[in-house]
PDB file of C-alpha atoms in Angstrom:
ATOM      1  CA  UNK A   1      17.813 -20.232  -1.377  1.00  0.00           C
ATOM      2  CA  UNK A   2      18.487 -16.805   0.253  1.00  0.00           C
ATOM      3  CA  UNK A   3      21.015 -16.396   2.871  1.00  0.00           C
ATOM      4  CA  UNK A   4      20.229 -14.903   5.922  1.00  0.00           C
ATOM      5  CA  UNK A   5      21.782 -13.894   8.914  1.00  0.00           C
ATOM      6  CA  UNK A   6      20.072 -13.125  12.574  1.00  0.00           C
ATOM      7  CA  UNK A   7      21.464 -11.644  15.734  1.00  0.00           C
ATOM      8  CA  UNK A   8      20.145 -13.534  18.622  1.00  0.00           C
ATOM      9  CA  UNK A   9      20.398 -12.082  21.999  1.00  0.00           C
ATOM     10  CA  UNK A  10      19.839 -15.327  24.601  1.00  0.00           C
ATOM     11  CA  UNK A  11      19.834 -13.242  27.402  1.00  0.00           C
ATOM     12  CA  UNK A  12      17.043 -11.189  26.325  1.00  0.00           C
ATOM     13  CA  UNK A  13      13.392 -11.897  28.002  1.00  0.00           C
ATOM     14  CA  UNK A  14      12.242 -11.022  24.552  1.00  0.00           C
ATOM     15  CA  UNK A  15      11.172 -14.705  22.794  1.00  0.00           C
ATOM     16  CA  UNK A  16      13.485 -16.153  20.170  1.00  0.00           C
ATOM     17  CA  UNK A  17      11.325 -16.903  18.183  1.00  0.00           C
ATOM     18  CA  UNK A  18      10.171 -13.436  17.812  1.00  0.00           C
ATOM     19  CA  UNK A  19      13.277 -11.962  17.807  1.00  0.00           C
ATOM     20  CA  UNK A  20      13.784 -14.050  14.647  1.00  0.00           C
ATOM     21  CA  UNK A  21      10.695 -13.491  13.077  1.00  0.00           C
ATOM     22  CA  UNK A  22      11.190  -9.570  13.491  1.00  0.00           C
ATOM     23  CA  UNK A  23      15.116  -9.708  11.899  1.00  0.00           C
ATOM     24  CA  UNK A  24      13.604 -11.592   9.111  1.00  0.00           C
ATOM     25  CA  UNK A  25      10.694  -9.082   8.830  1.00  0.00           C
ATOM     26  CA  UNK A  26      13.465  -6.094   8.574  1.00  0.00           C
ATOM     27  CA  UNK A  27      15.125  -8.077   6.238  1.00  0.00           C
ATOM     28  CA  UNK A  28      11.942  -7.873   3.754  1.00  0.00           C
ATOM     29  CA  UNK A  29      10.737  -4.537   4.718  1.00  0.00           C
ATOM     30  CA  UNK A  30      15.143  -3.445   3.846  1.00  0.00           C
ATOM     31  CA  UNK A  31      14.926  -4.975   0.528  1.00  0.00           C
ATOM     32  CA  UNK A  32      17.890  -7.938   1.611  1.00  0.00           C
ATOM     33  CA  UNK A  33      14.775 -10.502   1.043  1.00  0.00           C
ATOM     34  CA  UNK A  34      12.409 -10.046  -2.224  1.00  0.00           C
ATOM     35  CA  UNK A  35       9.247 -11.158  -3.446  1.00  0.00           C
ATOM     36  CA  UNK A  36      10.171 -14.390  -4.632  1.00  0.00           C
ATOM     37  CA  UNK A  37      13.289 -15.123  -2.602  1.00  0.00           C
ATOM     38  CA  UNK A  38      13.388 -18.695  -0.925  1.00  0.00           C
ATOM     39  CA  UNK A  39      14.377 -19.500   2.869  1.00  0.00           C
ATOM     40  CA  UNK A  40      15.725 -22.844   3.691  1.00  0.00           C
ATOM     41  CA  UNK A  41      13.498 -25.293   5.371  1.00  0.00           C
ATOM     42  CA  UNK A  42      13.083 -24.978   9.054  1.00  0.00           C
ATOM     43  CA  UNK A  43      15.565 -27.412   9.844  1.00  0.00           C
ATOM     44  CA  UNK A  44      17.972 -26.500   7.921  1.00  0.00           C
ATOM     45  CA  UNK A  45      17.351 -22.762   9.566  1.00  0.00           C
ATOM     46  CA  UNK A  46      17.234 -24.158  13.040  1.00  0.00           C
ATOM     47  CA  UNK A  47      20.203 -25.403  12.451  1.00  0.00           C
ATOM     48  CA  UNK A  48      21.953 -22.460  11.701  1.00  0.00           C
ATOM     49  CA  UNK A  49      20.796 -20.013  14.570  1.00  0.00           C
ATOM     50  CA  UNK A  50      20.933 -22.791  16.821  1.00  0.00           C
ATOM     51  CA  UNK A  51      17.427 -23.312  17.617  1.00  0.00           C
ATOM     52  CA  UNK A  52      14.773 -25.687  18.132  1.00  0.00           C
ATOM     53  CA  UNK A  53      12.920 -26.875  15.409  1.00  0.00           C
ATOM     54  CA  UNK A  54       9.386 -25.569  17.323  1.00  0.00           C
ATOM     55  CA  UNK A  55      11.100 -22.291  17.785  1.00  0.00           C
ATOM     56  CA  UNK A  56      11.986 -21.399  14.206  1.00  0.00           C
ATOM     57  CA  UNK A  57       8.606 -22.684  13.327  1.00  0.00           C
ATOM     58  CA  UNK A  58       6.647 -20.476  15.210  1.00  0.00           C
ATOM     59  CA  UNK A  59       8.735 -17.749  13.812  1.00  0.00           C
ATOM     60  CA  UNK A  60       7.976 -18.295  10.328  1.00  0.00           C
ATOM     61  CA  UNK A  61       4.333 -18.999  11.195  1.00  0.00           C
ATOM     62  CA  UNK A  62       4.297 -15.463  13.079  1.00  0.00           C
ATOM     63  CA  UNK A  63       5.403 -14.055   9.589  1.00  0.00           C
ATOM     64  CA  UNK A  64       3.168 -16.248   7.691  1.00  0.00           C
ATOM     65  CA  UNK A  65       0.282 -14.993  10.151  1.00  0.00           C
ATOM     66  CA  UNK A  66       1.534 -11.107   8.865  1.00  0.00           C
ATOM     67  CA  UNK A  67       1.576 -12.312   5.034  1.00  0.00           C
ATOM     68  CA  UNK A  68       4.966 -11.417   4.483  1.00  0.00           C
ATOM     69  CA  UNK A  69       6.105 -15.534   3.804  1.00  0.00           C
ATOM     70  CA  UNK A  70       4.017 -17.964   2.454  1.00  0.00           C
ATOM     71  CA  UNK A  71       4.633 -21.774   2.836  1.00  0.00           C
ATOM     72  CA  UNK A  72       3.770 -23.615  -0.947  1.00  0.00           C
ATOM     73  CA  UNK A  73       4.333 -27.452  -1.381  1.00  0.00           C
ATOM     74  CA  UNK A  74       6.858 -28.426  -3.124  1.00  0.00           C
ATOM     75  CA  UNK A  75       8.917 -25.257  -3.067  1.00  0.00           C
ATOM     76  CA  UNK A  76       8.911 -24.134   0.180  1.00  0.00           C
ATOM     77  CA  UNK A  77       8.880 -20.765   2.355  1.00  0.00           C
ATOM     78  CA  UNK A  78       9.227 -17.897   0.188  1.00  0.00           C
ATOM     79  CA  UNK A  79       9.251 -14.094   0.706  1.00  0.00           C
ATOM     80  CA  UNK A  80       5.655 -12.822  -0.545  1.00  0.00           C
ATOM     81  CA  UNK A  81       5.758  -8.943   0.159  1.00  0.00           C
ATOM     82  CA  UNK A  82       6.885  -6.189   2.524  1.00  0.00           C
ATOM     83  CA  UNK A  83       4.071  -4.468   3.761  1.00  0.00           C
ATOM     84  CA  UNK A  84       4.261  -0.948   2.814  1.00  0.00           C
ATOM     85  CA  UNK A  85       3.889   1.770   5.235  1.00  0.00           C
ATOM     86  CA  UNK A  86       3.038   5.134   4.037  1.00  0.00           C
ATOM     87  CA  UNK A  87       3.538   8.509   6.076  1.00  0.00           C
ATOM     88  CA  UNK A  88       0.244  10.796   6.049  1.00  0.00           C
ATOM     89  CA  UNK A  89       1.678  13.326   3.912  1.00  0.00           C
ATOM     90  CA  UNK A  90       0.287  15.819   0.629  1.00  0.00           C
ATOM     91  CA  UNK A  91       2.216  13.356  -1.723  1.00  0.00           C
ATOM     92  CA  UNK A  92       0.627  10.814  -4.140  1.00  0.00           C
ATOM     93  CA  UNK A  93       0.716   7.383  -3.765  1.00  0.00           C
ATOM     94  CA  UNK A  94       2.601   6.795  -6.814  1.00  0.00           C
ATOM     95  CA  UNK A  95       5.298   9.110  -5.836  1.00  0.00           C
ATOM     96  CA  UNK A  96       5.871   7.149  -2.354  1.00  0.00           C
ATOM     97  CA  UNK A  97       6.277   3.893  -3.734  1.00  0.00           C
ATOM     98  CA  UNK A  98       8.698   5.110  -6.251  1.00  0.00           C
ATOM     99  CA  UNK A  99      10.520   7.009  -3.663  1.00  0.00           C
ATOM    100  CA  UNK A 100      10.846   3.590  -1.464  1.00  0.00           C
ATOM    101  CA  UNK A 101      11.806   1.463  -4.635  1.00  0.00           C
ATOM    102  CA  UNK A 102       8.492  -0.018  -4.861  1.00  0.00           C
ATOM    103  CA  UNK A 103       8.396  -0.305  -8.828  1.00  0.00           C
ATOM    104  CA  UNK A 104       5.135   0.743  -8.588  1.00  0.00           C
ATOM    105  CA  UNK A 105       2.747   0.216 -11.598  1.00  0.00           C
ATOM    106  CA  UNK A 106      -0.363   0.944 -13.103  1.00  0.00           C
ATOM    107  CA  UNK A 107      -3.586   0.294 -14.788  1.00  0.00           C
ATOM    108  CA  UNK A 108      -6.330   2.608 -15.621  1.00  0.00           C
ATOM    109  CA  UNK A 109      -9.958   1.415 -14.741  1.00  0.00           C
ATOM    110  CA  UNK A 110     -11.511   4.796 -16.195  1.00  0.00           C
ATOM    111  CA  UNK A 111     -10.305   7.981 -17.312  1.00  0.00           C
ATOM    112  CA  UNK A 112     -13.453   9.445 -18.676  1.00  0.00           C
ATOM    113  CA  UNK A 113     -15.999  12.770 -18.113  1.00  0.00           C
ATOM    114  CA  UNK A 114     -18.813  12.320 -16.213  1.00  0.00           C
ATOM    115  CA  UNK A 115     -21.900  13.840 -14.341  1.00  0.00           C
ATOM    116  CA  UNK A 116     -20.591  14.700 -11.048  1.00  0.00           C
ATOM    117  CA  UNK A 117     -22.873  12.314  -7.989  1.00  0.00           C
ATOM    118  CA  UNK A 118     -23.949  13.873  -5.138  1.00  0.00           C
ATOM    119  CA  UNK A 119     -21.234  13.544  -3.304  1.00  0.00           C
ATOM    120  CA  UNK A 120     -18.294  14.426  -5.640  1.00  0.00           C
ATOM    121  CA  UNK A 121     -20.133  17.355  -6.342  1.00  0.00           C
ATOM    122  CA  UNK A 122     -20.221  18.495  -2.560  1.00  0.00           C
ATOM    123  CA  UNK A 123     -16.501  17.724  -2.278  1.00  0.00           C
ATOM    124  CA  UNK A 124     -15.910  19.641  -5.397  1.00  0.00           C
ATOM    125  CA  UNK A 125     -18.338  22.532  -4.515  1.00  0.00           C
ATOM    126  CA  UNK A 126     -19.876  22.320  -8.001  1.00  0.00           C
ATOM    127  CA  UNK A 127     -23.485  21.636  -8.569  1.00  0.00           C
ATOM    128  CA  UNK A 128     -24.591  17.990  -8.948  1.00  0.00           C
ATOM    129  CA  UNK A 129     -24.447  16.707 -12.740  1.00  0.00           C
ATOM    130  CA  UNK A 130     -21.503  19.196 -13.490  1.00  0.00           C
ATOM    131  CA  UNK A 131     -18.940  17.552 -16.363  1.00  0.00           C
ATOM    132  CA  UNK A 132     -16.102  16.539 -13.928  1.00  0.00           C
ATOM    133  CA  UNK A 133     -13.350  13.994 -14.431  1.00  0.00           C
ATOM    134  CA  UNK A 134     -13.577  10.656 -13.169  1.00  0.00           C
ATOM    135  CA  UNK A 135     -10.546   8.672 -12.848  1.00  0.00           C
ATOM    136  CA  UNK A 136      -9.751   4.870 -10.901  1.00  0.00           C
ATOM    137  CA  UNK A 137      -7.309   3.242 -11.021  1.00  0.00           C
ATOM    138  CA  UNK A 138      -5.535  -0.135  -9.574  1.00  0.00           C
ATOM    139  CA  UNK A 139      -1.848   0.551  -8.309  1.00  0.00           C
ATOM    140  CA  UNK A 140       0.656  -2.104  -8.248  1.00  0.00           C
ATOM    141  CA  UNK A 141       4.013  -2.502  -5.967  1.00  0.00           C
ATOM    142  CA  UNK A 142       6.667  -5.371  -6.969  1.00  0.00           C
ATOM    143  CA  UNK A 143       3.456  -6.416  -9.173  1.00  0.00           C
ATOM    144  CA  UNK A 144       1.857  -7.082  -6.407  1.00  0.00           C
ATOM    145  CA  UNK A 145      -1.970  -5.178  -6.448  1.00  0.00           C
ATOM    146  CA  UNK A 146      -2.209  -2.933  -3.710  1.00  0.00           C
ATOM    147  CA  UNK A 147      -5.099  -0.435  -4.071  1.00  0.00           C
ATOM    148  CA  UNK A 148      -7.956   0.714  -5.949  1.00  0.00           C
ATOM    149  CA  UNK A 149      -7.880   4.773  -6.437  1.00  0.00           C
ATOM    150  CA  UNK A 150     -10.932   6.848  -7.160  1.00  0.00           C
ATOM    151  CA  UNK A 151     -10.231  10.557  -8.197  1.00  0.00           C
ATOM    152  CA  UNK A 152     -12.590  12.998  -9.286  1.00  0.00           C
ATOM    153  CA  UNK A 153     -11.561  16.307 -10.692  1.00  0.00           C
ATOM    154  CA  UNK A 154     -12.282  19.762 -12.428  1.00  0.00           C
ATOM    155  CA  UNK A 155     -13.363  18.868 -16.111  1.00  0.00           C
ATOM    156  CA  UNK A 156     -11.438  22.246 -17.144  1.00  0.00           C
ATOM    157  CA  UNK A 157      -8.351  21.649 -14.630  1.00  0.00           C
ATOM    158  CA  UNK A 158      -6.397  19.822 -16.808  1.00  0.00           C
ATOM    159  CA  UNK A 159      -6.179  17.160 -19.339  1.00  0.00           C
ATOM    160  CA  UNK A 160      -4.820  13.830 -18.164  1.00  0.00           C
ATOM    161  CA  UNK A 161      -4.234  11.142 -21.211  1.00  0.00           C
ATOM    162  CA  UNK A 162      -4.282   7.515 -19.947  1.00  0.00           C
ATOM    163  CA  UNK A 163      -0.060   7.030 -20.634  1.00  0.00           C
ATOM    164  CA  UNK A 164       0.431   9.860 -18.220  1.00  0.00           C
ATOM    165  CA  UNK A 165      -1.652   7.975 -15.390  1.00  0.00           C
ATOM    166  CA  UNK A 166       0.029   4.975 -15.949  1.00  0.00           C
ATOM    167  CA  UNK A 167       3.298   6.411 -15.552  1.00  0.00           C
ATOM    168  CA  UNK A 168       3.406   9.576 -13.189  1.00  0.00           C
ATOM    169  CA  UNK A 169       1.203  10.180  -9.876  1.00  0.00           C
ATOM    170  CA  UNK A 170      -1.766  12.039 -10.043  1.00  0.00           C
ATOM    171  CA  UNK A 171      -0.384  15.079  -7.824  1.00  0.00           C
ATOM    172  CA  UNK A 172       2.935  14.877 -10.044  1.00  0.00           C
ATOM    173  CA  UNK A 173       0.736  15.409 -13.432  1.00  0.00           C
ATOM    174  CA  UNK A 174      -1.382  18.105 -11.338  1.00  0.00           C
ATOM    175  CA  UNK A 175       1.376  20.153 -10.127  1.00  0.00           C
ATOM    176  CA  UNK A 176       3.413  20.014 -13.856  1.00  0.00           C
ATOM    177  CA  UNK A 177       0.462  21.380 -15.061  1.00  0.00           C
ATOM    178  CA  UNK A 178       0.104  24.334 -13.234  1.00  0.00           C
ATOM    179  CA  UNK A 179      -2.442  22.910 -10.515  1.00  0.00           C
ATOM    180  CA  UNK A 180      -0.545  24.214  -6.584  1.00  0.00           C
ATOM    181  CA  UNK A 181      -1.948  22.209  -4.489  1.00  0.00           C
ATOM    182  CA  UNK A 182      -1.791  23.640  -0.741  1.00  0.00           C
ATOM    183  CA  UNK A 183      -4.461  22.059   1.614  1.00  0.00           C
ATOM    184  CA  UNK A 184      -5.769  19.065   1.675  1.00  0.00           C
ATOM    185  CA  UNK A 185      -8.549  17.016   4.425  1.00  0.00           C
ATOM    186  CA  UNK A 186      -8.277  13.359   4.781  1.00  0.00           C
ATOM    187  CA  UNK A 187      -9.798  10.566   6.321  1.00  0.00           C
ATOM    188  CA  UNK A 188      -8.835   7.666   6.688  1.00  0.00           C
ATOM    189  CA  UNK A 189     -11.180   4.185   7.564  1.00  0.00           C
ATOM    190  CA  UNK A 190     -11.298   0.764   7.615  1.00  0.00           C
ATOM    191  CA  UNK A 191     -13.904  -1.490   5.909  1.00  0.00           C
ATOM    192  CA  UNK A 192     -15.322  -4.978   4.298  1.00  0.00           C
ATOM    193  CA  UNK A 193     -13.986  -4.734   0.575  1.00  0.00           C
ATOM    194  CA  UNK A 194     -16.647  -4.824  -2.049  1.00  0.00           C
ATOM    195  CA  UNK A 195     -16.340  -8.432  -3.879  1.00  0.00           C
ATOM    196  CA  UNK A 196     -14.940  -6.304  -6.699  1.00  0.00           C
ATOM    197  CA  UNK A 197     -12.229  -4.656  -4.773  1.00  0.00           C
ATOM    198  CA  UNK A 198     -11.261  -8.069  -3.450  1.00  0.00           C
ATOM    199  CA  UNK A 199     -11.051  -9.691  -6.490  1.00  0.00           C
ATOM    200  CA  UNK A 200      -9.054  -6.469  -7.958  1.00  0.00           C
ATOM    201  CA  UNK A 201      -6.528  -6.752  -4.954  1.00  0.00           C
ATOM    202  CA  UNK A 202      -5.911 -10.680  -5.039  1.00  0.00           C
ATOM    203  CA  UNK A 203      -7.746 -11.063  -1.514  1.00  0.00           C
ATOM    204  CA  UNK A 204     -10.407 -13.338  -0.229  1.00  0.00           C
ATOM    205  CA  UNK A 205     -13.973 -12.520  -0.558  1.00  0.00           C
ATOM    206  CA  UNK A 206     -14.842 -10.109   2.425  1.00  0.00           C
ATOM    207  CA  UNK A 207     -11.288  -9.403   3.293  1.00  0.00           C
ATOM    208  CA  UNK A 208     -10.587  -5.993   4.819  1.00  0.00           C
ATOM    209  CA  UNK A 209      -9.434  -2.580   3.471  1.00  0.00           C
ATOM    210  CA  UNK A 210      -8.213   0.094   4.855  1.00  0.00           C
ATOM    211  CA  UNK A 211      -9.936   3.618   3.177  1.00  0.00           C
ATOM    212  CA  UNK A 212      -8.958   7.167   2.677  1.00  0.00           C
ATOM    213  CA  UNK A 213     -10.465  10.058   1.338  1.00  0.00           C
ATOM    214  CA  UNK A 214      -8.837  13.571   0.645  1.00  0.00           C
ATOM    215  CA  UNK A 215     -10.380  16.539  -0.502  1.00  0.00           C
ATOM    216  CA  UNK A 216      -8.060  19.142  -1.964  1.00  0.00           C
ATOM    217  CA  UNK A 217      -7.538  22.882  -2.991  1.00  0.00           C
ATOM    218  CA  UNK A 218      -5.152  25.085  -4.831  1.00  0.00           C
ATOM    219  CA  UNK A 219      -3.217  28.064  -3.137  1.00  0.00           C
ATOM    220  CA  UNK A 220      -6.648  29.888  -4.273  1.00  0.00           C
ATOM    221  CA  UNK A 221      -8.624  27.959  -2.328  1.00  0.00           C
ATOM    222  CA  UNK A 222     -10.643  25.874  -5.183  1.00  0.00           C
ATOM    223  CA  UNK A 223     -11.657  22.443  -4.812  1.00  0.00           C
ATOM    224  CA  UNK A 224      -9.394  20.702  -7.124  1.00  0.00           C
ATOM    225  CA  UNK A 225      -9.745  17.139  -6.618  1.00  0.00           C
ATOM    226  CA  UNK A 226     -11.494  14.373  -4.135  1.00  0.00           C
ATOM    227  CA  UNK A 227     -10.099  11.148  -4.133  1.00  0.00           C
ATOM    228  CA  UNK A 228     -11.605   7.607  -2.304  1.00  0.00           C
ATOM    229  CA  UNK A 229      -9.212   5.000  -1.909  1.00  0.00           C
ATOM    230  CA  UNK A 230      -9.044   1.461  -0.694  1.00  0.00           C
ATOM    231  CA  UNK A 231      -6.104  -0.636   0.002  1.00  0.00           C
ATOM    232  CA  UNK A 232      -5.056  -4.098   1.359  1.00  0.00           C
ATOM    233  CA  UNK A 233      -5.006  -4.256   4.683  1.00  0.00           C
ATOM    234  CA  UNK A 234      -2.853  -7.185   4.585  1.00  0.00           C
ATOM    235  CA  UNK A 235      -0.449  -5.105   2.822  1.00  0.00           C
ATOM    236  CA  UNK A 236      -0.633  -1.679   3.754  1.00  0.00           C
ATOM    237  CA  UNK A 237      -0.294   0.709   6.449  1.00  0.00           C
ATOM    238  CA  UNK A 238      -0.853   4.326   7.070  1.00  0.00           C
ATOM    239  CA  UNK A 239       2.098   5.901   9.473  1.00  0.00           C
ATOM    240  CA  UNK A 240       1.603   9.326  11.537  1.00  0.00           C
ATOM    241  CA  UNK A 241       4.182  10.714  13.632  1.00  0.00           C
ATOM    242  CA  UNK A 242       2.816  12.905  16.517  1.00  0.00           C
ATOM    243  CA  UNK A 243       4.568  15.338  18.249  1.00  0.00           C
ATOM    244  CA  UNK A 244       4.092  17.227  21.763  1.00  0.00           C
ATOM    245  CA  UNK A 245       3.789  20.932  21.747  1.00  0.00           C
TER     246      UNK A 245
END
């Protein structure tokens, strides 16, 4: 069982119970609680902060609700994941989970040449059925499936061997190879996962994920690479900070 401490403030109008469910959250999100790590029962737990036993329920139910605990018979609450928030930034994927401790992981779907479609080839400003490089890929976190990435490059950009995706970010292997990348336009959705993606990201059959696309060029301006994502929306969130000029 994991120890774990919370601060309760009783004169707070703010609800116990959520006050304990968000101190446990930061506890996940921090790293003090990992993917695996058991809680004591809720007795045992409303015994220790003090609390009634329909209080610390409702606090592990509101992060069961979030995914972040899971309840399993005959072992009890455990820690399932930290949902992963990712600034909107020109960084890779990769990258940000390995900056945030993440472990992040990979396997390659397809790393092959193809006929560019219709729309990669508008995105790439190349005519349709140009050789271009089709990559996808499924990312892991704590080995824990977290998106399905769709790239589509150059054919004569550079030449990407299936260790190096497994191992570096896409932008990483881009830039060591001589590729600047400056600019960059994203978008960023929300939709029904395909029954593939769902069963690729360990979620129910028509479970949500959230989508982004980027589009982007070298310090020359060339199209260098459009990418389509999709990610667990159970998992995963995009972060923006906005400022007033």
């Amino acid at each position: 069982m994991s120890a774990l401490t919370v601060d309760l403030d009783r004169s707070s109008p703010v609800p116990l119970y959520y006050q304990v469910a968000q101190q446990i959250e930061h506890a996940i999100n921090d790293g003090q609680l990992s993917p695996g790590d058991r809680l004591d029962n809720e007795i045992s737990l409303a015994e220790q902060f003090g609390l009634s036993r329909p209080t610390m329920r409702r606090a592990i139910q509101e992060l069961v609700d979030k995914g972040l605990l899971v309840r399993k018979r005959g072992v009890g609450t455990q820690v399932v994941h930290g949902q992963i928030s990712r600034p909107v930034e020109l960084t890779s994927l990769f990258d940000d989970l390995a900056g945030h401790h993440q472990a992040p992981r990979t396997d390659v779907l397809a790393n092959e040449v193809v006929d560019a479609p219709d729309e990669a080839a508008a995105m790439l400003a190349v005519q349709p059925g140009t050789p271009v490089l089709h990559l996808r890929r499924l990312r892991y976190a704590q080995n824990e499936p977290l998106a399905i990435m769709e790239n589509y490059l150059p054919e004569d950009l550079i030449a990407i061997g299936e260790m190096d995706l497994a191992g570096r970010g896409l932008y990483q292997l881009m830039r060591s190879k001589g590729v600047n990348i400056r600019v960059a336009k994203q978008r960023i959705g929300a939709r029904t996962g395909t029954p593939e993606e769902c069963t690729l990201l360990g979620e129910k059959r028509g479970s949500p994920v959230l989508t982004m696309e980027r589009a982007a060029h070298d310090d020359s301006g060339r199209a260098v690479e459009w990418g389509r994502h999709a990610y667990r929306a159970s998992q995963y969130s995009f972060e923006v900070t906005l400022v007033e000029h």
